[in-house]
């Protein structure tokens, strides 16, 4: 898919102040980053801007910041990690106000090739709230710090937030460039090609807990793919829509009609829609999630009333793996079962393995599916693992992402 947006290759940043919105929303445990994927993914753009003599001002959100600014959601650990990875000091502006005196001073002291990181953008309430209500002062202050703006925060690109899209209006007002970075380009190239221009057969695999979260993804992918595979918790609503007993399994009761509609649509379009044919069942959800659990496998049309389906069964694993074998493009979003539990990870492992073994282009939606792939050791076997959870889903829905829309056209 041709992304007709200005990129970092289209601008000359020498001596210019460049504000770069990244998605450094990384998982932290006791102040230690437990998965650096998003930081690594941001490096190519940052290095390019350093090498070109730009003054690189990085910003990002971290966490939800529900109770206001706090040290636990400070970006300090990210600054430290970036310094190590870039082999040069990344000056961290720790001020909870993000913009303002401290930031302005730090920017003024920058030389070509220097890098600073601003504090968590969500420490400013105006970052997230609808601009009409909160005002656009924060976006304007961010723009004041820079000459040009680069959005490389694919994982946040579905949010029309101050630092993701509103800021571009102020950069534009003063004649600066708004462009996308290499990570954005790569994500959009893989996800965009898969959906709009796939090498066929194109197999889409959806899992995860709820049908309700993926209504538009199901609908859009059904139109684009050749085979749609549905596993995970969301499969049970489909199974119930077929009239099966699903016991205590997850079910979106209000979405049963929707599932019927989708099954009818698949038939009308001549698309293959694959559902589980056997299911791993237990007395209930494991508590804690990785607790030992007794699992038996039954036909998916015969789940006992007092049992809960928690994984796909071995026959389904084979069915899904065979569909993947004949594919040339595979998009996967959402685990097939409770993969955090070793006994219930078998279905997710089988699908990950099938993707790892094929020569097809394999694209993994972010969030849980990316975590599952990496945790199960298949990460480096995939063509592309998206750094965006919600963003990749909205992309697969066919929605325009505010962070992409806001960049200048070429
Ligand atoms: C993510 O982790 O999905 C992105 O960083 C977006 O975070 P958010 O869902 O809190 O906006
Ligand atoms: Mg996911």
Short mmCIF file of N, CA and C in Angstrom, two decimals, residues 246-310:
data_model
loop_
_atom_site.label_atom_id
_atom_site.label_comp_id
_atom_site.label_asym_id
_atom_site.label_seq_id
_atom_site.Cartn_x
_atom_site.Cartn_y
_atom_site.Cartn_z
N UNK A 246 -22.62 -24.52 25.24
CA UNK A 246 -21.22 -24.12 25.51
C UNK A 246 -20.90 -24.09 27.00
N UNK A 247 -21.84 -24.61 27.82
CA UNK A 247 -21.58 -24.69 29.26
C UNK A 247 -21.30 -23.32 29.86
N UNK A 248 -20.24 -23.27 30.68
CA UNK A 248 -19.91 -22.01 31.39
C UNK A 248 -18.91 -21.17 30.61
N UNK A 249 -18.71 -21.52 29.34
CA UNK A 249 -17.70 -20.79 28.54
C UNK A 249 -18.11 -19.33 28.35
N UNK A 250 -17.12 -18.50 28.06
CA UNK A 250 -17.35 -17.08 27.78
C UNK A 250 -18.38 -16.93 26.67
N UNK A 251 -19.30 -15.98 26.84
CA UNK A 251 -20.27 -15.75 25.78
C UNK A 251 -20.75 -14.31 25.81
N UNK A 252 -20.75 -13.66 24.66
CA UNK A 252 -21.35 -12.33 24.53
C UNK A 252 -22.78 -12.54 24.05
N UNK A 253 -23.70 -12.67 24.98
CA UNK A 253 -25.07 -13.02 24.59
C UNK A 253 -25.69 -12.04 23.60
N UNK A 254 -25.35 -10.75 23.76
CA UNK A 254 -25.95 -9.76 22.83
C UNK A 254 -25.35 -9.86 21.43
N UNK A 255 -24.30 -10.65 21.29
CA UNK A 255 -23.64 -10.70 19.98
C UNK A 255 -23.95 -11.99 19.21
N UNK A 256 -24.86 -12.78 19.74
CA UNK A 256 -25.19 -14.04 19.07
C UNK A 256 -25.76 -13.78 17.67
N UNK A 257 -26.65 -12.80 17.57
CA UNK A 257 -27.23 -12.48 16.25
C UNK A 257 -26.14 -11.99 15.29
N UNK A 258 -25.22 -11.21 15.86
CA UNK A 258 -24.11 -10.72 15.04
C UNK A 258 -23.30 -11.90 14.47
N UNK A 259 -23.03 -12.89 15.32
CA UNK A 259 -22.27 -14.05 14.87
C UNK A 259 -23.03 -14.79 13.75
N UNK A 260 -24.34 -14.89 13.94
CA UNK A 260 -25.16 -15.55 12.89
C UNK A 260 -25.03 -14.79 11.58
N UNK A 261 -25.08 -13.47 11.70
CA UNK A 261 -24.94 -12.61 10.52
C UNK A 261 -23.60 -12.85 9.81
N UNK A 262 -22.55 -12.93 10.62
CA UNK A 262 -21.21 -13.11 10.05
C UNK A 262 -21.07 -14.48 9.37
N UNK A 263 -21.70 -15.49 9.97
CA UNK A 263 -21.63 -16.83 9.37
C UNK A 263 -22.39 -16.84 8.05
N UNK A 264 -23.51 -16.13 8.01
CA UNK A 264 -24.29 -16.04 6.78
C UNK A 264 -23.51 -15.26 5.72
N UNK A 265 -22.84 -14.20 6.18
CA UNK A 265 -22.05 -13.37 5.26
C UNK A 265 -20.91 -14.18 4.63
N UNK A 266 -20.26 -14.98 5.48
CA UNK A 266 -19.16 -15.82 4.98
C UNK A 266 -19.67 -16.74 3.88
N UNK A 267 -20.83 -17.32 4.13
CA UNK A 267 -21.39 -18.24 3.14
C UNK A 267 -21.71 -17.51 1.84
N UNK A 268 -22.32 -16.36 2.00
CA UNK A 268 -22.71 -15.57 0.82
C UNK A 268 -21.49 -15.16 -0.01
N UNK A 269 -20.41 -14.79 0.69
CA UNK A 269 -19.20 -14.34 -0.02
C UNK A 269 -18.33 -15.51 -0.48
N UNK A 270 -18.73 -16.71 -0.08
CA UNK A 270 -17.93 -17.88 -0.44
C UNK A 270 -16.61 -17.96 0.33
N UNK A 271 -16.59 -17.38 1.52
CA UNK A 271 -15.39 -17.43 2.34
C UNK A 271 -15.49 -18.59 3.32
N UNK A 272 -14.32 -19.15 3.61
CA UNK A 272 -14.30 -20.22 4.58
C UNK A 272 -14.22 -19.61 5.99
N UNK A 273 -15.11 -20.02 6.86
CA UNK A 273 -15.06 -19.55 8.25
C UNK A 273 -14.85 -20.78 9.13
N UNK A 274 -13.68 -20.86 9.74
CA UNK A 274 -13.37 -22.04 10.55
C UNK A 274 -13.54 -21.76 12.03
N UNK A 275 -14.27 -22.64 12.70
CA UNK A 275 -14.47 -22.55 14.15
C UNK A 275 -13.88 -23.80 14.80
N UNK A 276 -13.64 -23.77 16.09
CA UNK A 276 -13.10 -24.96 16.76
C UNK A 276 -14.04 -26.16 16.59
N UNK A 277 -13.44 -27.35 16.42
CA UNK A 277 -14.25 -28.57 16.36
C UNK A 277 -14.09 -29.39 17.64
N UNK A 278 -13.01 -29.12 18.37
CA UNK A 278 -12.92 -29.71 19.71
C UNK A 278 -12.34 -28.67 20.67
N UNK A 279 -12.63 -28.86 21.94
CA UNK A 279 -12.38 -27.82 22.94
C UNK A 279 -11.80 -28.42 24.22
N UNK A 280 -10.80 -27.72 24.79
CA UNK A 280 -10.26 -28.11 26.09
C UNK A 280 -11.14 -27.53 27.18
N UNK A 281 -11.68 -28.40 28.03
CA UNK A 281 -12.61 -27.92 29.05
C UNK A 281 -12.10 -28.23 30.46
N UNK A 282 -12.55 -27.43 31.42
CA UNK A 282 -12.23 -27.65 32.83
C UNK A 282 -13.41 -27.18 33.66
N UNK A 283 -13.29 -27.39 34.98
CA UNK A 283 -14.40 -27.02 35.87
C UNK A 283 -14.59 -25.51 35.91
N UNK A 284 -13.51 -24.76 35.69
CA UNK A 284 -13.62 -23.31 35.72
C UNK A 284 -12.29 -22.68 35.35
N UNK A 285 -12.26 -21.35 35.33
CA UNK A 285 -11.06 -20.60 34.97
C UNK A 285 -9.98 -20.82 36.03
N UNK A 286 -8.73 -21.05 35.62
CA UNK A 286 -7.68 -21.29 36.62
C UNK A 286 -7.43 -20.06 37.49
N UNK A 287 -7.25 -20.29 38.78
CA UNK A 287 -7.01 -19.19 39.71
C UNK A 287 -5.97 -19.62 40.74
N UNK A 288 -4.78 -19.04 40.76
CA UNK A 288 -4.28 -18.03 39.82
C UNK A 288 -4.21 -18.57 38.40
N UNK A 289 -3.96 -17.66 37.48
CA UNK A 289 -4.09 -18.01 36.07
C UNK A 289 -3.18 -19.17 35.63
N UNK A 290 -2.03 -19.32 36.33
CA UNK A 290 -1.12 -20.40 35.93
C UNK A 290 -1.20 -21.62 36.87
N UNK A 291 -2.29 -21.70 37.64
CA UNK A 291 -2.45 -22.83 38.57
C UNK A 291 -2.62 -24.13 37.78
N UNK A 292 -2.14 -25.26 38.36
CA UNK A 292 -2.35 -26.56 37.71
C UNK A 292 -3.84 -26.78 37.48
N UNK A 293 -4.19 -27.39 36.34
CA UNK A 293 -5.61 -27.53 36.01
C UNK A 293 -5.84 -28.84 35.25
N UNK A 294 -6.96 -29.47 35.54
CA UNK A 294 -7.34 -30.71 34.86
C UNK A 294 -8.14 -30.37 33.61
N UNK A 295 -7.59 -30.73 32.46
CA UNK A 295 -8.27 -30.39 31.21
C UNK A 295 -8.61 -31.65 30.44
N UNK A 296 -9.83 -31.73 29.94
CA UNK A 296 -10.19 -32.82 29.02
C UNK A 296 -10.68 -32.21 27.72
N UNK A 297 -10.68 -33.00 26.67
CA UNK A 297 -11.06 -32.47 25.35
C UNK A 297 -12.35 -33.13 24.88
N UNK A 298 -13.26 -32.29 24.44
CA UNK A 298 -14.55 -32.80 23.94
C UNK A 298 -14.87 -32.16 22.60
N UNK A 299 -15.80 -32.75 21.90
CA UNK A 299 -16.33 -32.18 20.68
C UNK A 299 -16.91 -30.79 21.01
N UNK A 300 -16.64 -29.80 20.17
CA UNK A 300 -17.08 -28.43 20.47
C UNK A 300 -18.60 -28.29 20.50
N UNK A 301 -19.31 -29.26 19.96
CA UNK A 301 -20.77 -29.20 20.00
C UNK A 301 -21.32 -29.88 21.26
N UNK A 302 -20.40 -30.40 22.06
CA UNK A 302 -20.86 -31.17 23.23
C UNK A 302 -20.13 -30.75 24.51
N UNK A 303 -20.06 -29.47 24.76
CA UNK A 303 -19.44 -29.00 26.00
C UNK A 303 -20.46 -29.18 27.14
N UNK A 304 -20.11 -29.93 28.20
CA UNK A 304 -21.07 -30.14 29.27
C UNK A 304 -21.49 -28.82 29.94
N UNK A 305 -22.71 -28.78 30.42
CA UNK A 305 -23.29 -27.55 30.98
C UNK A 305 -22.48 -27.01 32.16
N UNK A 306 -21.79 -27.89 32.91
CA UNK A 306 -21.06 -27.42 34.09
C UNK A 306 -19.57 -27.21 33.83
N UNK A 307 -19.17 -27.19 32.55
CA UNK A 307 -17.74 -27.03 32.23
C UNK A 307 -17.49 -25.75 31.42
N UNK A 308 -16.23 -25.29 31.49
CA UNK A 308 -15.86 -24.08 30.77
C UNK A 308 -14.81 -24.41 29.71
N UNK A 309 -15.01 -23.94 28.50
CA UNK A 309 -14.03 -24.12 27.44
C UNK A 309 -12.91 -23.11 27.61
N UNK A 310 -11.64 -23.59 27.59
CA UNK A 310 -10.51 -22.69 27.89
C UNK A 310 -9.39 -22.76 26.85
#
